[in-house]
Coordinates of C-alpha atoms and ligand atoms in Angstrom, one line a residue:
M731 CA -1.0 8.8 -19.2
T732 CA -3.8 7.3 -19.2
K733 CA -5.1 4.8 -15.9
Q734 CA -6.2 1.4 -17.5
V735 CA -7.5 -0.7 -15.1
A736 CA -7.9 -4.5 -14.6
H737 CA -10.9 -5.6 -12.6
I738 CA -10.0 -8.3 -10.0
L739 CA -13.2 -9.9 -8.5
G740 CA -14.4 -6.8 -8.9
V741 CA -11.9 -4.4 -7.3
P742 CA -10.0 -2.0 -9.8
F743 CA -6.2 -2.1 -10.3
T744 CA -3.8 -0.3 -12.4
T745 CA -2.2 -1.8 -15.3
H746 CA 0.8 -0.2 -14.7
N747 CA 4.6 -1.7 -14.4
F748 CA 6.6 -0.3 -12.0
D749 CA 8.1 2.1 -13.7
E750 CA 4.9 3.3 -15.1
T751 CA 3.4 3.4 -11.6
V752 CA 6.1 5.5 -10.3
A753 CA 6.0 8.4 -13.5
D754 CA 2.6 8.5 -13.3
L755 CA 1.9 9.4 -9.5
T756 CA 5.1 11.8 -10.3
G757 CA 3.4 13.4 -12.5
R758 CA 0.0 13.4 -10.0
V759 CA 2.3 14.8 -7.4
E760 CA 3.8 17.3 -9.9
R761 CA 0.3 18.6 -10.9
G762 CA -1.5 18.7 -7.5
V763 CA -3.6 16.0 -8.7
R764 CA -5.1 14.3 -5.0
T765 CA -4.8 11.0 -5.0
H766 CA -5.2 7.9 -2.7
V767 CA -2.7 5.0 -3.3
V768 CA -4.1 1.4 -1.9
T769 CA -1.4 -1.4 -2.6
A770 CA -4.0 -4.1 -2.7
N771 CA -3.1 -8.4 -2.2
P772 CA -5.2 -11.1 -2.5
E773 CA -6.3 -10.1 1.1
I774 CA -7.8 -6.6 0.8
V775 CA -10.1 -8.3 -2.4
M776 CA -11.4 -10.4 -0.1
I777 CA -12.0 -8.4 2.7
A778 CA -13.8 -5.5 0.4
R779 CA -15.8 -8.5 -1.1
E780 CA -17.4 -9.0 2.2
N781 CA -17.4 -5.4 3.2
T782 CA -19.0 -2.8 0.7
S783 CA -18.3 0.6 2.5
F784 CA -14.3 -0.6 2.0
R785 CA -15.2 -2.0 -1.3
T786 CA -16.2 1.9 -2.0
V787 CA -12.8 3.1 -0.3
L788 CA -11.1 1.2 -3.6
D789 CA -13.2 2.3 -6.0
Q790 CA -12.3 5.8 -5.2
A791 CA -8.5 5.2 -5.2
Y792 CA -5.7 4.4 -7.6
V793 CA -5.0 0.5 -6.6
V794 CA -2.2 -1.3 -7.3
P795 CA -0.9 -5.1 -7.5
D796 CA 0.8 -6.0 -4.8
G797 CA 1.2 -9.7 -4.6
I798 CA 2.7 -12.2 -7.0
G799 CA -2.0 -13.8 -6.1
I800 CA -3.0 -10.4 -8.2
V801 CA -0.7 -11.0 -11.3
Y802 CA -1.9 -14.7 -11.7
A803 CA -5.5 -13.3 -11.0
A804 CA -4.9 -11.1 -14.0
K805 CA -3.2 -13.6 -16.3
W806 CA -5.9 -16.2 -15.4
T807 CA -8.4 -13.6 -16.2
N808 CA -6.5 -12.4 -19.6
Q809 CA -5.9 -9.5 -18.8
P810 CA -2.8 -7.3 -19.1
I811 CA -1.0 -6.5 -15.3
T812 CA 2.3 -7.6 -15.9
E813 CA 4.6 -7.3 -12.5
R814 CA 4.0 -6.4 -8.9
V815 CA 4.2 -3.0 -6.9
T816 CA 4.7 -3.7 -3.6
G817 CA 4.4 -1.0 -1.0
V818 CA 7.6 -1.2 0.5
E819 CA 9.5 -0.8 -3.6
L820 CA 7.0 2.2 -4.2
L821 CA 7.5 3.8 -0.5
E822 CA 11.5 3.8 -1.6
A823 CA 10.8 5.1 -5.0
L824 CA 8.7 8.0 -4.4
M825 CA 11.3 8.7 -1.6
A826 CA 14.0 8.7 -4.5
E827 CA 11.3 11.3 -6.0
A828 CA 10.8 13.8 -3.6
D829 CA 14.6 14.2 -3.1
R830 CA 14.2 14.9 -6.6
H831 CA 11.6 17.7 -6.3
G832 CA 12.5 18.2 -3.2
W833 CA 8.8 17.5 -2.1
N834 CA 7.5 17.4 1.8
V835 CA 7.0 14.3 3.2
F836 CA 5.0 13.4 6.5
L837 CA 5.2 9.5 8.3
L838 CA 2.5 8.0 10.0
G839 CA 1.9 4.8 11.5
A840 CA 4.0 1.7 13.6
A841 CA 5.5 2.1 17.0
P842 CA 6.9 5.4 18.1
D843 CA 10.5 4.1 18.5
V844 CA 9.9 2.3 14.8
V845 CA 8.7 5.6 13.1
Q846 CA 11.3 7.7 14.2
L847 CA 14.3 5.9 13.1
A848 CA 12.7 5.0 9.7
A849 CA 12.4 9.1 9.6
E850 CA 16.1 9.6 10.3
K851 CA 17.0 6.8 7.9
L852 CA 14.7 7.6 4.7
G853 CA 16.2 11.8 5.9
N854 CA 19.6 10.3 5.6
R855 CA 19.5 8.8 2.5
Y856 CA 16.9 11.4 0.9
P857 CA 18.3 14.5 2.4
G858 CA 16.3 16.2 -1.3
A859 CA 13.0 15.4 0.7
R860 CA 11.9 17.2 3.8
I861 CA 10.5 15.0 6.7
V862 CA 8.3 17.6 7.6
G863 CA 6.4 15.4 10.2
Y864 CA 6.3 11.6 11.7
R865 CA 4.2 10.5 14.7
D866 CA 3.1 6.8 15.6
G867 CA 0.0 4.9 14.6
Y868 CA -1.7 4.3 18.2
F869 CA -2.9 7.3 18.9
R870 CA -6.3 8.2 20.3
P871 CA -9.5 8.7 18.3
E872 CA -9.8 12.2 20.2
D873 CA -6.1 13.1 18.8
E874 CA -6.8 12.3 15.5
K875 CA -8.6 15.8 14.3
Q876 CA -5.0 17.7 15.8
I877 CA -2.9 14.9 13.7
V878 CA -4.7 15.7 10.6
Q879 CA -4.6 19.1 11.2
E880 CA -0.7 19.2 12.1
I881 CA -0.4 16.9 8.4
A882 CA -2.7 19.7 6.7
E883 CA -0.6 22.9 7.8
R884 CA 2.8 21.0 6.9
Q885 CA 1.9 21.1 3.1
T886 CA 2.5 17.5 2.9
Q887 CA 3.0 16.1 -1.1
L888 CA 3.8 12.5 0.5
L889 CA 1.6 11.0 3.2
F890 CA 3.0 7.3 3.6
V891 CA 0.4 5.6 6.6
A892 CA 1.4 2.5 8.4
M893 CA -1.1 1.1 10.6
G894 CA -2.1 -2.0 8.5
A895 CA -4.5 -3.1 5.8
P896 CA -7.5 -1.6 5.5
K897 CA -6.9 0.4 8.8
Q898 CA -5.0 2.5 6.9
D899 CA -6.9 2.8 3.7
E900 CA -9.8 3.4 5.3
W901 CA -7.8 6.1 8.0
I902 CA -7.0 8.4 5.0
A903 CA -10.5 7.6 2.7
R904 CA -12.2 9.3 5.7
Y905 CA -9.7 12.3 5.9
R906 CA -8.9 12.6 2.7
D907 CA -10.3 16.1 1.7
Q908 CA -8.9 17.5 5.3
L909 CA -5.7 16.1 4.9
G910 CA -4.5 18.3 1.8
A911 CA -1.9 15.9 1.3
T912 CA -1.5 15.4 -2.0
L913 CA -0.4 11.7 -2.3
M914 CA -1.8 9.1 0.5
M915 CA -0.3 6.2 0.7
G916 CA -1.1 3.3 3.1
V917 CA 2.0 1.3 3.3
G918 CA 1.5 -1.7 5.6
G919 CA 4.7 -2.8 7.8
S920 CA 6.9 -0.7 5.5
F921 CA 8.4 1.2 8.5
D922 CA 8.8 -1.6 10.1
V923 CA 11.1 -2.9 7.3
V924 CA 12.9 1.0 6.7
S925 CA 13.6 0.8 10.1
G926 CA 15.9 -2.6 10.0
K927 CA 13.3 -4.0 12.6
V928 CA 11.9 -6.1 10.0
K929 CA 13.8 -7.9 7.5
R930 CA 12.0 -9.0 3.8
A931 CA 12.5 -11.9 2.7
P932 CA 15.7 -12.9 1.2
L933 CA 16.1 -11.8 -2.7
I934 CA 16.4 -15.4 -3.9
W935 CA 12.4 -15.9 -2.0
Q936 CA 11.2 -12.3 -3.6
K937 CA 12.9 -13.6 -7.2
L938 CA 10.4 -17.3 -6.8
H939 CA 7.4 -15.4 -5.4
L940 CA 7.5 -16.8 -2.5
E941 CA 7.9 -13.7 -0.1
W942 CA 4.2 -14.6 1.2
L943 CA 5.7 -18.1 2.5
H944 CA 8.7 -16.6 4.0
R945 CA 6.5 -13.9 5.9
L946 CA 4.4 -17.1 6.9
L947 CA 7.3 -18.9 7.9
T948 CA 8.6 -16.2 10.0
M949 CA 5.6 -14.6 11.7
P950 CA 3.7 -17.8 11.9
S951 CA 0.9 -16.0 14.0
R952 CA -0.2 -14.7 10.2
W953 CA -1.3 -17.4 9.1
K954 CA -5.1 -17.1 9.7
R955 CA -4.9 -13.8 7.7
Q956 CA -3.1 -15.8 5.0
L957 CA -5.7 -18.2 4.3
A958 CA -7.0 -15.3 2.2
I959 CA -4.9 -16.6 -0.2
P960 CA -6.1 -19.7 -0.9
R961 CA -9.8 -18.6 -0.7
F962 CA -8.9 -15.7 -3.2
V963 CA -7.5 -18.4 -5.9
W964 CA -10.4 -20.2 -5.5
T965 CA -12.7 -17.4 -6.4
V966 CA -10.8 -16.1 -9.2
L967 CA -10.7 -19.8 -10.8
S968 CA -14.3 -20.7 -9.9
E969 CA -15.6 -16.9 -11.1
K970 CA -13.7 -17.7 -14.1
W971 CA -15.0 -21.2 -14.9
K972 CA -19.2 -19.8 -13.9
S973 CA -18.8 -17.0 -16.6
R974 CA -17.1 -20.2 -19.3
S975 CA -20.2 -22.4 -18.6
Ligands
UDP1849 N1 0.2 -0.3 13.5 C1 -0.5 1.3 13.9 N2 -1.3 1.2 15.0 C2 -2.5 0.0 14.9 C3 -1.8 -0.6 14.3 C4 -1.0 -1.5 13.7 O1 0.7 2.0 13.4 O2 -3.0 0.4 15.6 C5 1.3 -0.7 12.4 C6 2.3 -2.1 12.9 O3 3.2 -1.6 14.2 C7 3.2 -2.0 11.8 C8 1.6 -1.9 10.8 O4 1.1 -1.2 11.0 O5 3.6 -1.2 11.4 C9 1.4 -2.8 10.4 O6 2.2 -4.1 9.9 P1 1.4 -5.1 8.7 O7 2.8 -5.6 8.2 O8 0.3 -6.1 9.5 O9 1.2 -4.7 7.6 P2 0.0 -5.0 6.7 O10 0.1 -6.7 6.0 O11 -1.4 -4.8 6.8 O12 -0.2 -4.2 5.1

């Protein structure tokens, strides 16, 4: 499957739908193609606009459209992105593939009790997957070398890093060649969801594409971060109008 891209404010997104993304990534793991997956939403795109080193991280990654804002932006600019590929859903789908293929999986990030519970739950649900290690995401810089070494020694095929964006993605990019992992992916708050600590929006909110509003209402402290959404919409539309005039 060739990797087609759509550019949203300069960030290269793959245009695969959810199932195609899972199939493509599964093929990459089976072939041993080292891949850094970033699930990017409007907030990430806005960070990349202002931060050139983070922009480089995205340029070298496999970026999937996480968030309805990205799908709309593609529509407004006549580019073929048809649906969202969210981090938590991609994590579950890749775990199902790990179950089928017996891949080694390492979980890094979130609070100690959260990652432990997430590892237990994923291990029970996907018994064919080998959870070769896990550790929380609150470590000191001096511990990093040892963590990277541990992941490399375990011959990790899937590495999920849950330390929030863009920190997790910068961390993966910094160590991608030393980690020895085949597929590395930042998954934000997914371990909190998998462990049951945080609930995702009810299905009806998800279907109405209002997950972002649910997050805002249940975690009001995020409102500042979510200001990126109207800024993103405005920037996409004004670039479109500029290119027309
Ligand atoms: N986290 C972490 N180390 C840190 C900061 C955050 O492991 O230094 C974890 C935090 O416990 C949570 C996740 O990273 O599980 C961040 O979740 P959030 O919903 O903020 O992710 P985002 O929306 O940025 O993708």
